[in-house]
Short mmCIF file of C-alpha atoms in Angstrom, two decimals:
data_model
loop_
_atom_site.label_atom_id
_atom_site.label_comp_id
_atom_site.label_asym_id
_atom_site.label_seq_id
_atom_site.Cartn_x
_atom_site.Cartn_y
_atom_site.Cartn_z
CA UNK W 1 65.30 47.25 -69.10
CA UNK W 2 68.67 45.48 -69.14
CA UNK W 3 67.12 42.37 -67.54
CA UNK W 4 64.40 42.40 -70.19
CA UNK W 5 66.94 42.46 -73.04
CA UNK W 6 69.05 39.71 -71.44
CA UNK W 7 65.93 37.58 -70.84
CA UNK W 8 64.75 38.12 -74.40
CA UNK W 9 68.17 37.22 -75.84
CA UNK W 10 68.38 34.12 -73.66
CA UNK W 11 64.87 33.07 -74.66
CA UNK W 12 65.66 33.48 -78.36
CA UNK W 13 68.83 31.41 -77.99
CA UNK W 14 66.89 28.62 -76.27
CA UNK W 15 64.20 28.64 -78.95
CA UNK W 16 66.82 28.59 -81.72
CA UNK W 17 68.64 25.70 -80.05
CA UNK W 18 65.45 23.69 -79.57
CA UNK W 19 64.27 24.23 -83.12
CA UNK W 20 67.65 23.04 -84.36
CA UNK W 21 67.27 19.82 -82.33
CA UNK W 22 63.76 19.19 -83.62
CA UNK W 23 64.78 19.97 -87.19
CA UNK W 24 67.55 17.37 -87.24
CA UNK W 25 65.20 14.59 -86.20
CA UNK W 26 63.66 14.62 -89.66
CA UNK W 27 66.81 14.98 -91.74
CA UNK W 28 67.30 11.94 -93.94
CA UNK W 29 70.24 11.27 -96.20
CA UNK W 30 70.46 8.04 -98.19
CA UNK W 31 73.25 7.48 -100.68
CA UNK W 32 73.58 4.38 -102.82
CA UNK W 33 76.62 3.79 -104.97
CA UNK W 34 77.36 0.91 -107.25
CA UNK W 35 80.12 0.06 -109.65
CA UNK W 36 81.39 -3.18 -111.17
CA UNK W 37 83.15 -4.16 -107.93
CA UNK W 38 80.96 -2.96 -105.07
CA UNK W 39 77.48 -1.99 -103.92
CA UNK W 40 77.16 0.40 -100.97
CA UNK W 41 74.38 2.14 -99.11
CA UNK W 42 74.99 4.87 -96.53
CA UNK W 43 72.10 6.35 -94.59
CA UNK W 44 71.67 9.00 -91.92
CA UNK W 45 68.20 9.24 -90.44
CA UNK W 46 66.28 10.10 -87.31
CA UNK W 47 67.18 8.00 -84.30
CA UNK W 48 63.48 7.27 -83.86
CA UNK W 49 63.75 4.93 -86.88
CA UNK W 50 66.70 3.00 -85.39
CA UNK W 51 64.62 0.32 -83.70
CA UNK W 52 62.66 -0.45 -86.88
CA UNK W 53 65.90 -0.64 -88.89
CA UNK W 54 67.50 -2.86 -86.22
CA UNK W 55 64.56 -5.28 -86.18
CA UNK W 56 64.50 -5.47 -89.98
CA UNK W 57 68.25 -6.12 -90.21
CA UNK W 58 68.12 -8.84 -87.55
CA UNK W 59 65.12 -10.55 -89.18
CA UNK W 60 66.11 -10.28 -92.85
CA UNK W 61 69.84 -9.84 -93.25
CA UNK W 62 71.55 -11.18 -90.15
CA UNK W 63 69.38 -14.27 -89.62
CA UNK W 64 72.11 -16.68 -90.75
CA UNK W 65 75.04 -15.09 -88.96
CA UNK W 66 76.50 -15.01 -85.48
CA UNK W 67 76.03 -11.23 -85.37
CA UNK W 68 72.99 -9.13 -84.64
CA UNK W 69 72.31 -5.47 -84.08
CA UNK W 70 72.12 -4.83 -80.32
CA UNK W 71 71.02 -1.43 -79.04
CA UNK W 72 71.42 -0.11 -82.58
CA UNK W 73 75.14 -0.91 -82.81
CA UNK W 74 77.17 -3.25 -85.02
CA UNK W 75 80.44 -2.73 -86.88
CA UNK W 76 81.58 -5.95 -88.47
CA UNK W 77 82.41 -7.94 -91.57
CA UNK W 78 79.62 -10.53 -91.66
CA UNK W 79 79.80 -14.01 -93.19
CA UNK W 80 76.47 -15.78 -93.61
CA UNK W 81 75.88 -19.55 -93.72
CA UNK W 82 75.88 -19.43 -97.53
CA UNK W 83 79.42 -17.88 -97.40
CA UNK W 84 78.16 -14.43 -98.44
CA UNK W 85 80.25 -11.68 -96.87
CA UNK W 86 79.46 -8.02 -96.43
CA UNK W 87 80.37 -5.13 -94.15
CA UNK W 88 77.81 -3.45 -91.92
CA UNK W 89 78.22 -0.47 -89.62
CA UNK W 90 75.08 0.52 -87.72
CA UNK W 91 74.69 3.15 -85.03
CA UNK W 92 71.47 4.81 -83.91
CA UNK W 93 70.49 7.02 -86.84
CA UNK W 94 73.30 5.80 -89.12
CA UNK W 95 73.78 2.77 -91.34
CA UNK W 96 76.39 1.66 -93.85
CA UNK W 97 76.23 -1.61 -95.79
CA UNK W 98 78.84 -2.61 -98.35
CA UNK W 99 79.16 -5.80 -100.41
CA UNK W 100 81.98 -6.75 -102.75
CA UNK W 101 80.49 -8.12 -105.97
CA UNK W 102 83.63 -10.03 -106.91
CA UNK W 103 83.66 -12.00 -103.66
CA UNK W 104 79.94 -12.83 -103.58
CA UNK W 105 77.43 -14.51 -105.84
CA UNK W 106 75.08 -12.45 -107.95
CA UNK W 107 72.22 -13.83 -105.86
CA UNK W 108 73.84 -12.62 -102.62
CA UNK W 109 74.44 -9.16 -104.06
CA UNK W 110 70.83 -8.92 -105.25
CA UNK W 111 69.60 -9.99 -101.81
CA UNK W 112 71.62 -7.23 -100.13
CA UNK W 113 70.33 -4.69 -102.68
CA UNK W 114 66.69 -5.71 -102.01
CA UNK W 115 67.23 -5.44 -98.28
CA UNK W 116 68.78 -1.98 -98.71
CA UNK W 117 65.76 -0.91 -100.77
CA UNK W 118 63.45 -2.14 -97.99
CA UNK W 119 65.50 -0.26 -95.40
CA UNK W 120 65.19 2.92 -97.48
CA UNK W 121 61.40 2.55 -97.33
CA UNK W 122 61.52 2.05 -93.54
CA UNK W 123 63.70 5.14 -93.11
CA UNK W 124 61.63 7.33 -95.43
CA UNK W 125 58.29 6.22 -93.95
CA UNK W 126 56.82 8.97 -91.79
#
């Protein structure tokens, strides 16, 4: 009887632990903040979306820079050929992009905003 109770308790703990792991794969958190000085997007998402986000960033945002997202990682202040500068921190399942509006043209800021909107769609797409 004691073995049965221990086995049952162990089984329930394993099931609870596994369901917790599966649950977190689908948690998505996207926060966008903007004021007169800065635009910022922070996102937490399932690691399964990391490759799609990485490819999009490399093809649409980092095309004119010496930096690219490799293996889902980048943490750098980026300066593009047009002298636009922004900060990006990407890890598998996490992304932060920040652009200072006072140091960049309105066109550059709008470009970063559009790219962030596209990334939100990629992340939210099931």
